[in-house]
Amino acid sequence: MRTQIVAGNWKMNKNLEETEALLSELSAKVPDTKAEIIVAPTFVNLATAVRSLQSSVIQVAAQNMHFAENGAFTGEISADMLLNIGVDNVILGHSERRSLFGEEDSLLEKKVNTALARKMRVIFCFGEELEERKNNNHFAVVADQLKNALFHLEASQWRQIVLAYEPVWAIGTGETATPEQAQEMHAFIRKTIGEAYDHELAEKVTILYGGSVKPGNAAEIFAKPDVDGGLIGGASLKCDDFLAIVKAI
Ligand code: 13P
Protein backbone atom coordinates (compact mmCIF):
# COMPACT_ATOMS: atom_id res chain seq x y z
CA MET A 1 0.00 0.00 0.00
CA ARG A 2 1.42 3.38 -0.99
CA THR A 3 1.47 6.31 1.42
CA GLN A 4 -1.60 8.45 0.83
CA ILE A 5 -1.33 12.16 1.43
CA VAL A 6 -3.64 15.14 1.40
CA ALA A 7 -1.61 18.36 1.51
CA GLY A 8 -2.81 21.94 1.64
CA ASN A 9 -0.72 24.53 -0.16
CA TRP A 10 -1.82 27.80 1.39
CA LYS A 11 0.25 29.88 -1.07
CA MET A 12 0.40 33.60 -0.08
CA ASN A 13 -2.68 33.48 2.13
CA LYS A 14 -3.41 33.76 5.88
CA ASN A 15 -1.71 36.14 8.29
CA LEU A 16 -0.59 35.03 11.74
CA GLU A 17 -3.99 35.24 13.43
CA GLU A 18 -5.71 33.54 10.51
CA THR A 19 -3.07 30.82 10.49
CA GLU A 20 -3.52 30.14 14.20
CA ALA A 21 -7.29 30.09 13.84
CA LEU A 22 -7.30 27.67 10.90
CA LEU A 23 -4.75 25.37 12.50
CA SER A 24 -6.61 25.12 15.78
CA GLU A 25 -9.85 24.37 13.94
CA LEU A 26 -8.11 21.74 11.80
CA SER A 27 -6.51 20.08 14.85
CA ALA A 28 -9.83 20.00 16.68
CA LYS A 29 -11.77 18.48 13.79
CA VAL A 30 -9.18 16.28 12.05
CA PRO A 31 -10.73 12.88 11.25
CA ASP A 32 -9.15 9.52 11.87
CA THR A 33 -7.47 8.50 8.62
CA LYS A 34 -4.60 6.41 7.32
CA ALA A 35 -3.62 9.24 4.99
CA GLU A 36 -0.96 11.73 5.99
CA ILE A 37 -2.19 15.29 6.30
CA ILE A 38 0.16 18.17 5.58
CA VAL A 39 -0.30 21.94 5.57
CA ALA A 40 2.06 24.45 3.97
CA PRO A 41 1.57 27.95 5.39
CA THR A 42 3.75 30.85 4.34
CA PHE A 43 7.36 31.00 5.61
CA VAL A 44 6.76 33.58 8.34
CA ASN A 45 4.12 31.39 9.97
CA LEU A 46 5.90 28.04 9.78
CA ALA A 47 7.37 28.17 13.29
CA THR A 48 3.94 28.99 14.70
CA ALA A 49 2.43 26.16 12.69
CA VAL A 50 4.96 23.65 14.02
CA ARG A 51 4.25 24.79 17.59
CA SER A 52 0.49 24.70 17.26
CA LEU A 53 0.52 21.27 15.62
CA GLN A 54 2.94 19.72 18.13
CA SER A 55 0.41 17.22 19.42
CA SER A 56 -1.51 16.88 16.15
CA VAL A 57 -1.12 14.31 13.37
CA ILE A 58 -1.05 17.18 10.90
CA GLN A 59 2.42 17.82 9.48
CA VAL A 60 3.96 21.02 8.19
CA ALA A 61 5.68 21.73 4.87
CA ALA A 62 7.42 24.76 3.42
CA GLN A 63 6.30 26.04 0.01
CA ASN A 64 9.82 26.55 -1.32
CA MET A 65 13.48 26.58 -0.33
CA HIS A 66 16.83 27.76 -1.65
CA PHE A 67 19.47 25.24 -2.71
CA ALA A 68 22.44 26.89 -1.01
CA GLU A 69 23.49 26.11 2.52
CA ASN A 70 23.63 29.81 3.45
CA GLY A 71 25.08 33.06 2.13
CA ALA A 72 24.25 36.22 0.22
CA PHE A 73 20.82 35.27 -1.14
CA THR A 74 18.59 38.13 -0.01
CA GLY A 75 15.05 37.04 0.72
CA GLU A 76 15.75 33.32 0.55
CA ILE A 77 15.30 30.49 3.08
CA SER A 78 17.68 27.55 3.56
CA ALA A 79 17.09 23.90 4.39
CA ASP A 80 18.88 24.41 7.68
CA MET A 81 16.49 27.22 8.68
CA LEU A 82 13.50 24.98 7.97
CA LEU A 83 14.91 21.95 9.76
CA ASN A 84 15.90 24.11 12.69
CA ILE A 85 12.25 25.03 13.33
CA GLY A 86 11.06 21.47 12.76
CA VAL A 87 9.97 21.56 9.11
CA ASP A 88 11.22 18.60 7.09
CA ASN A 89 8.74 18.60 4.20
CA VAL A 90 9.19 21.01 1.32
CA ILE A 91 7.17 21.69 -1.83
CA LEU A 92 9.47 22.28 -4.81
CA GLY A 93 8.75 23.12 -8.43
CA HIS A 94 5.24 24.50 -8.01
CA SER A 95 3.99 25.88 -11.33
CA GLU A 96 3.70 29.35 -9.79
CA ARG A 97 7.40 29.21 -8.88
CA ARG A 98 8.16 28.05 -12.41
CA SER A 99 6.02 30.56 -14.30
CA LEU A 100 6.09 33.65 -12.06
CA PHE A 101 9.59 33.33 -10.60
CA GLY A 102 11.46 31.71 -13.46
CA GLU A 103 12.37 28.46 -11.72
CA GLU A 104 13.62 25.98 -14.28
CA ASP A 105 14.34 22.28 -14.12
CA SER A 106 18.07 22.85 -13.63
CA LEU A 107 17.44 25.02 -10.55
CA LEU A 108 14.91 22.54 -9.22
CA GLU A 109 17.42 19.74 -9.60
CA LYS A 110 19.75 21.63 -7.25
CA LYS A 111 16.97 22.30 -4.76
CA VAL A 112 15.95 18.63 -4.78
CA ASN A 113 19.56 17.60 -4.19
CA THR A 114 19.89 19.91 -1.20
CA ALA A 115 16.60 18.82 0.34
CA LEU A 116 17.44 15.14 -0.03
CA ALA A 117 20.96 15.60 1.30
CA ARG A 118 19.38 17.16 4.37
CA LYS A 119 16.99 14.20 4.71
CA MET A 120 13.93 16.27 3.94
CA ARG A 121 10.94 14.94 2.06
CA VAL A 122 10.20 16.72 -1.22
CA ILE A 123 6.75 17.22 -2.68
CA PHE A 124 7.81 17.76 -6.28
CA CYS A 125 5.29 19.57 -8.50
CA PHE A 126 5.13 19.48 -12.27
CA GLY A 127 2.54 19.48 -15.03
CA GLU A 128 1.80 20.76 -18.49
CA GLU A 129 0.29 24.06 -19.63
CA LEU A 130 -2.94 24.28 -21.60
CA GLU A 131 -1.20 24.88 -24.94
CA GLU A 132 0.95 21.80 -24.40
CA ARG A 133 -2.09 19.64 -23.77
CA LYS A 134 -3.91 21.09 -26.75
CA ASN A 135 -0.91 20.22 -28.92
CA ASN A 136 -0.93 16.73 -27.48
CA ASN A 137 2.49 17.37 -26.02
CA HIS A 138 1.56 16.84 -22.38
CA PHE A 139 3.12 13.41 -21.93
CA ALA A 140 6.44 14.55 -23.38
CA VAL A 141 6.47 17.71 -21.24
CA VAL A 142 5.79 15.78 -18.04
CA ALA A 143 8.39 13.13 -18.88
CA ASP A 144 10.97 15.87 -19.45
CA GLN A 145 10.17 17.65 -16.20
CA LEU A 146 10.69 14.40 -14.30
CA LYS A 147 13.81 13.44 -16.19
CA ASN A 148 15.46 16.84 -15.87
CA ALA A 149 14.95 17.31 -12.15
CA LEU A 150 14.72 13.79 -10.71
CA PHE A 151 16.11 11.01 -12.85
CA HIS A 152 19.68 11.57 -11.69
CA LEU A 153 18.64 10.37 -8.22
CA GLU A 154 19.70 7.05 -6.76
CA ALA A 155 16.85 4.58 -6.41
CA SER A 156 17.07 4.77 -2.61
CA GLN A 157 16.52 8.54 -2.68
CA TRP A 158 13.03 8.09 -4.14
CA ARG A 159 11.83 7.19 -0.64
CA GLN A 160 12.05 10.93 0.08
CA ILE A 161 10.14 11.99 -3.04
CA VAL A 162 6.40 12.58 -3.32
CA LEU A 163 5.18 13.65 -6.76
CA ALA A 164 2.38 16.14 -7.34
CA TYR A 165 1.02 16.24 -10.88
CA GLU A 166 -0.61 19.63 -11.29
CA PRO A 167 -1.77 20.48 -14.80
CA VAL A 168 -1.31 24.25 -14.97
CA TRP A 169 -4.65 24.77 -16.71
CA ALA A 170 -6.45 23.27 -13.71
CA ILE A 171 -4.77 25.35 -10.99
CA GLY A 172 -7.05 27.94 -9.44
CA THR A 173 -9.26 27.90 -12.51
CA GLY A 174 -12.12 25.79 -11.23
CA GLU A 175 -11.45 23.49 -14.16
CA THR A 176 -10.33 20.08 -12.91
CA ALA A 177 -8.76 17.32 -14.88
CA THR A 178 -11.33 14.59 -15.16
CA PRO A 179 -10.62 11.55 -12.98
CA GLU A 180 -9.78 9.73 -16.25
CA GLN A 181 -7.30 12.41 -17.32
CA ALA A 182 -5.66 12.33 -13.89
CA GLN A 183 -5.45 8.53 -13.91
CA GLU A 184 -4.10 8.47 -17.47
CA MET A 185 -1.28 10.86 -16.56
CA HIS A 186 -0.52 9.24 -13.21
CA ALA A 187 -0.25 5.84 -14.89
CA PHE A 188 2.06 7.39 -17.49
CA ILE A 189 4.21 8.93 -14.74
CA ARG A 190 4.48 5.58 -12.99
CA LYS A 191 5.37 3.85 -16.28
CA THR A 192 8.03 6.49 -17.01
CA ILE A 193 9.60 6.01 -13.57
CA GLY A 194 9.41 2.26 -14.06
CA GLU A 195 11.34 2.51 -17.30
CA ALA A 196 13.99 4.79 -15.81
CA TYR A 197 14.36 2.70 -12.64
CA ASP A 198 12.22 -0.37 -12.14
CA HIS A 199 8.61 -1.32 -11.81
CA GLU A 200 8.84 -2.09 -8.10
CA LEU A 201 10.20 1.37 -7.30
CA ALA A 202 7.57 3.04 -9.48
CA GLU A 203 4.79 1.20 -7.66
CA LYS A 204 5.95 2.67 -4.35
CA VAL A 205 5.99 6.35 -5.38
CA THR A 206 3.15 8.43 -3.99
CA ILE A 207 1.64 10.57 -6.78
CA LEU A 208 -0.73 13.35 -5.77
CA TYR A 209 -3.08 15.20 -8.08
CA GLY A 210 -3.46 18.97 -7.78
CA GLY A 211 -5.67 21.47 -9.57
CA SER A 212 -9.12 22.61 -8.40
CA VAL A 213 -9.68 19.65 -6.08
CA LYS A 214 -12.80 20.40 -4.06
CA PRO A 215 -15.04 18.50 -1.63
CA GLY A 216 -17.37 17.75 -4.54
CA ASN A 217 -14.83 16.12 -6.86
CA ALA A 218 -12.16 14.72 -4.52
CA ALA A 219 -13.65 11.26 -3.98
CA GLU A 220 -13.86 10.35 -7.66
CA ILE A 221 -10.34 11.61 -8.37
CA PHE A 222 -8.89 9.80 -5.33
CA ALA A 223 -10.71 6.61 -6.32
CA LYS A 224 -8.43 6.20 -9.34
CA PRO A 225 -5.80 3.51 -8.77
CA ASP A 226 -2.73 5.63 -9.47
CA VAL A 227 -3.91 8.74 -7.61
CA ASP A 228 -2.59 8.63 -4.04
CA GLY A 229 -4.04 11.86 -2.74
CA GLY A 230 -4.06 15.54 -3.52
CA LEU A 231 -2.25 18.82 -3.28
CA ILE A 232 -4.97 21.31 -2.53
CA GLY A 233 -4.82 25.08 -3.05
CA GLY A 234 -7.96 27.18 -2.63
CA ALA A 235 -10.01 24.54 -0.83
CA SER A 236 -7.29 24.06 1.80
CA LEU A 237 -7.95 27.56 3.14
CA LYS A 238 -11.30 26.56 4.64
CA CYS A 239 -11.25 24.01 7.44
CA ASP A 240 -14.43 22.17 6.51
CA ASP A 241 -13.58 21.99 2.81
CA PHE A 242 -10.07 20.72 3.45
CA LEU A 243 -11.23 18.10 5.94
CA ALA A 244 -14.02 16.99 3.59
CA ILE A 245 -11.27 16.35 1.03
CA VAL A 246 -9.24 14.47 3.66
CA LYS A 247 -12.29 12.32 4.39
CA ALA A 248 -12.72 11.61 0.68
CA ILE A 249 -9.51 9.60 0.55
P1 13P B 1 -6.11 25.01 -6.54
O1 13P B 1 -6.57 23.83 -5.70
O2 13P B 1 -6.51 26.32 -5.96
O3 13P B 1 -6.46 24.84 -7.97
O4 13P B 1 -4.50 25.00 -6.47
C1 13P B 1 -3.81 23.82 -6.70
C2 13P B 1 -2.39 24.04 -6.36
O5 13P B 1 -1.71 24.82 -7.01
C3 13P B 1 -1.85 23.32 -5.20
O6 13P B 1 -0.46 23.45 -5.15
Coordinates of C-alpha atoms and ligand atoms in Angstrom, one line a residue:
M1 CA 0.0 0.0 0.0
R2 CA 1.4 3.4 -1.0
T3 CA 1.5 6.3 1.4
Q4 CA -1.6 8.4 0.8
I5 CA -1.3 12.2 1.4
V6 CA -3.6 15.1 1.4
A7 CA -1.6 18.4 1.5
G8 CA -2.8 21.9 1.6
N9 CA -0.7 24.5 -0.2
W10 CA -1.8 27.8 1.4
K11 CA 0.3 29.9 -1.1
M12 CA 0.4 33.6 -0.1
N13 CA -2.7 33.5 2.1
K14 CA -3.4 33.8 5.9
N15 CA -1.7 36.1 8.3
L16 CA -0.6 35.0 11.7
E17 CA -4.0 35.2 13.4
E18 CA -5.7 33.5 10.5
T19 CA -3.1 30.8 10.5
E20 CA -3.5 30.1 14.2
A21 CA -7.3 30.1 13.8
L22 CA -7.3 27.7 10.9
L23 CA -4.8 25.4 12.5
S24 CA -6.6 25.1 15.8
E25 CA -9.9 24.4 13.9
L26 CA -8.1 21.7 11.8
S27 CA -6.5 20.1 14.9
A28 CA -9.8 20.0 16.7
K29 CA -11.8 18.5 13.8
V30 CA -9.2 16.3 12.0
P31 CA -10.7 12.9 11.2
D32 CA -9.1 9.5 11.9
T33 CA -7.5 8.5 8.6
K34 CA -4.6 6.4 7.3
A35 CA -3.6 9.2 5.0
E36 CA -1.0 11.7 6.0
I37 CA -2.2 15.3 6.3
I38 CA 0.2 18.2 5.6
V39 CA -0.3 21.9 5.6
A40 CA 2.1 24.5 4.0
P41 CA 1.6 28.0 5.4
T42 CA 3.7 30.8 4.3
F43 CA 7.4 31.0 5.6
V44 CA 6.8 33.6 8.3
N45 CA 4.1 31.4 10.0
L46 CA 5.9 28.0 9.8
A47 CA 7.4 28.2 13.3
T48 CA 3.9 29.0 14.7
A49 CA 2.4 26.2 12.7
V50 CA 5.0 23.6 14.0
R51 CA 4.2 24.8 17.6
S52 CA 0.5 24.7 17.3
L53 CA 0.5 21.3 15.6
Q54 CA 2.9 19.7 18.1
S55 CA 0.4 17.2 19.4
S56 CA -1.5 16.9 16.2
V57 CA -1.1 14.3 13.4
I58 CA -1.0 17.2 10.9
Q59 CA 2.4 17.8 9.5
V60 CA 4.0 21.0 8.2
A61 CA 5.7 21.7 4.9
A62 CA 7.4 24.8 3.4
Q63 CA 6.3 26.0 0.0
N64 CA 9.8 26.6 -1.3
M65 CA 13.5 26.6 -0.3
H66 CA 16.8 27.8 -1.7
F67 CA 19.5 25.2 -2.7
A68 CA 22.4 26.9 -1.0
E69 CA 23.5 26.1 2.5
N70 CA 23.6 29.8 3.4
G71 CA 25.1 33.1 2.1
A72 CA 24.2 36.2 0.2
F73 CA 20.8 35.3 -1.1
T74 CA 18.6 38.1 0.0
G75 CA 15.1 37.0 0.7
E76 CA 15.8 33.3 0.6
I77 CA 15.3 30.5 3.1
S78 CA 17.7 27.6 3.6
A79 CA 17.1 23.9 4.4
D80 CA 18.9 24.4 7.7
M81 CA 16.5 27.2 8.7
L82 CA 13.5 25.0 8.0
L83 CA 14.9 22.0 9.8
N84 CA 15.9 24.1 12.7
I85 CA 12.3 25.0 13.3
G86 CA 11.1 21.5 12.8
V87 CA 10.0 21.6 9.1
D88 CA 11.2 18.6 7.1
N89 CA 8.7 18.6 4.2
V90 CA 9.2 21.0 1.3
I91 CA 7.2 21.7 -1.8
L92 CA 9.5 22.3 -4.8
G93 CA 8.7 23.1 -8.4
H94 CA 5.2 24.5 -8.0
S95 CA 4.0 25.9 -11.3
E96 CA 3.7 29.4 -9.8
R97 CA 7.4 29.2 -8.9
R98 CA 8.2 28.0 -12.4
S99 CA 6.0 30.6 -14.3
L100 CA 6.1 33.6 -12.1
F101 CA 9.6 33.3 -10.6
G102 CA 11.5 31.7 -13.5
E103 CA 12.4 28.5 -11.7
E104 CA 13.6 26.0 -14.3
D105 CA 14.3 22.3 -14.1
S106 CA 18.1 22.9 -13.6
L107 CA 17.4 25.0 -10.5
L108 CA 14.9 22.5 -9.2
E109 CA 17.4 19.7 -9.6
K110 CA 19.7 21.6 -7.2
K111 CA 17.0 22.3 -4.8
V112 CA 15.9 18.6 -4.8
N113 CA 19.6 17.6 -4.2
T114 CA 19.9 19.9 -1.2
A115 CA 16.6 18.8 0.3
L116 CA 17.4 15.1 0.0
A117 CA 21.0 15.6 1.3
R118 CA 19.4 17.2 4.4
K119 CA 17.0 14.2 4.7
M120 CA 13.9 16.3 3.9
R121 CA 10.9 14.9 2.1
V122 CA 10.2 16.7 -1.2
I123 CA 6.8 17.2 -2.7
F124 CA 7.8 17.8 -6.3
C125 CA 5.3 19.6 -8.5
F126 CA 5.1 19.5 -12.3
G127 CA 2.5 19.5 -15.0
E128 CA 1.8 20.8 -18.5
E129 CA 0.3 24.1 -19.6
L130 CA -2.9 24.3 -21.6
E131 CA -1.2 24.9 -24.9
E132 CA 1.0 21.8 -24.4
R133 CA -2.1 19.6 -23.8
K134 CA -3.9 21.1 -26.8
N135 CA -0.9 20.2 -28.9
N136 CA -0.9 16.7 -27.5
N137 CA 2.5 17.4 -26.0
H138 CA 1.6 16.8 -22.4
F139 CA 3.1 13.4 -21.9
A140 CA 6.4 14.6 -23.4
V141 CA 6.5 17.7 -21.2
V142 CA 5.8 15.8 -18.0
A143 CA 8.4 13.1 -18.9
D144 CA 11.0 15.9 -19.5
Q145 CA 10.2 17.6 -16.2
L146 CA 10.7 14.4 -14.3
K147 CA 13.8 13.4 -16.2
N148 CA 15.5 16.8 -15.9
A149 CA 15.0 17.3 -12.1
L150 CA 14.7 13.8 -10.7
F151 CA 16.1 11.0 -12.8
H152 CA 19.7 11.6 -11.7
L153 CA 18.6 10.4 -8.2
E154 CA 19.7 7.0 -6.8
A155 CA 16.8 4.6 -6.4
S156 CA 17.1 4.8 -2.6
Q157 CA 16.5 8.5 -2.7
W158 CA 13.0 8.1 -4.1
R159 CA 11.8 7.2 -0.6
Q160 CA 12.0 10.9 0.1
I161 CA 10.1 12.0 -3.0
V162 CA 6.4 12.6 -3.3
L163 CA 5.2 13.6 -6.8
A164 CA 2.4 16.1 -7.3
Y165 CA 1.0 16.2 -10.9
E166 CA -0.6 19.6 -11.3
P167 CA -1.8 20.5 -14.8
V168 CA -1.3 24.3 -15.0
W169 CA -4.7 24.8 -16.7
A170 CA -6.4 23.3 -13.7
I171 CA -4.8 25.4 -11.0
G172 CA -7.1 27.9 -9.4
T173 CA -9.3 27.9 -12.5
G174 CA -12.1 25.8 -11.2
E175 CA -11.4 23.5 -14.2
T176 CA -10.3 20.1 -12.9
A177 CA -8.8 17.3 -14.9
T178 CA -11.3 14.6 -15.2
P179 CA -10.6 11.6 -13.0
E180 CA -9.8 9.7 -16.2
Q181 CA -7.3 12.4 -17.3
A182 CA -5.7 12.3 -13.9
Q183 CA -5.5 8.5 -13.9
E184 CA -4.1 8.5 -17.5
M185 CA -1.3 10.9 -16.6
H186 CA -0.5 9.2 -13.2
A187 CA -0.2 5.8 -14.9
F188 CA 2.1 7.4 -17.5
I189 CA 4.2 8.9 -14.7
R190 CA 4.5 5.6 -13.0
K191 CA 5.4 3.8 -16.3
T192 CA 8.0 6.5 -17.0
I193 CA 9.6 6.0 -13.6
G194 CA 9.4 2.3 -14.1
E195 CA 11.3 2.5 -17.3
A196 CA 14.0 4.8 -15.8
Y197 CA 14.4 2.7 -12.6
D198 CA 12.2 -0.4 -12.1
H199 CA 8.6 -1.3 -11.8
E200 CA 8.8 -2.1 -8.1
L201 CA 10.2 1.4 -7.3
A202 CA 7.6 3.0 -9.5
E203 CA 4.8 1.2 -7.7
K204 CA 5.9 2.7 -4.4
V205 CA 6.0 6.4 -5.4
T206 CA 3.2 8.4 -4.0
I207 CA 1.6 10.6 -6.8
L208 CA -0.7 13.4 -5.8
Y209 CA -3.1 15.2 -8.1
G210 CA -3.5 19.0 -7.8
G211 CA -5.7 21.5 -9.6
S212 CA -9.1 22.6 -8.4
V213 CA -9.7 19.7 -6.1
K214 CA -12.8 20.4 -4.1
P215 CA -15.0 18.5 -1.6
G216 CA -17.4 17.7 -4.5
N217 CA -14.8 16.1 -6.9
A218 CA -12.2 14.7 -4.5
A219 CA -13.7 11.3 -4.0
E220 CA -13.9 10.3 -7.7
I221 CA -10.3 11.6 -8.4
F222 CA -8.9 9.8 -5.3
A223 CA -10.7 6.6 -6.3
K224 CA -8.4 6.2 -9.3
P225 CA -5.8 3.5 -8.8
D226 CA -2.7 5.6 -9.5
V227 CA -3.9 8.7 -7.6
D228 CA -2.6 8.6 -4.0
G229 CA -4.0 11.9 -2.7
G230 CA -4.1 15.5 -3.5
L231 CA -2.3 18.8 -3.3
I232 CA -5.0 21.3 -2.5
G233 CA -4.8 25.1 -3.0
G234 CA -8.0 27.2 -2.6
A235 CA -10.0 24.5 -0.8
S236 CA -7.3 24.1 1.8
L237 CA -8.0 27.6 3.1
K238 CA -11.3 26.6 4.6
C239 CA -11.2 24.0 7.4
D240 CA -14.4 22.2 6.5
D241 CA -13.6 22.0 2.8
F242 CA -10.1 20.7 3.4
L243 CA -11.2 18.1 5.9
A244 CA -14.0 17.0 3.6
I245 CA -11.3 16.3 1.0
V246 CA -9.2 14.5 3.7
K247 CA -12.3 12.3 4.4
A248 CA -12.7 11.6 0.7
I249 CA -9.5 9.6 0.6
Ligands
13P1 P1 -6.1 25.0 -6.5 O1 -6.6 23.8 -5.7 O2 -6.5 26.3 -6.0 O3 -6.5 24.8 -8.0 O4 -4.5 25.0 -6.5 C1 -3.8 23.8 -6.7 C2 -2.4 24.0 -6.4 O5 -1.7 24.8 -7.0 C3 -1.8 23.3 -5.2 O6 -0.5 23.4 -5.1

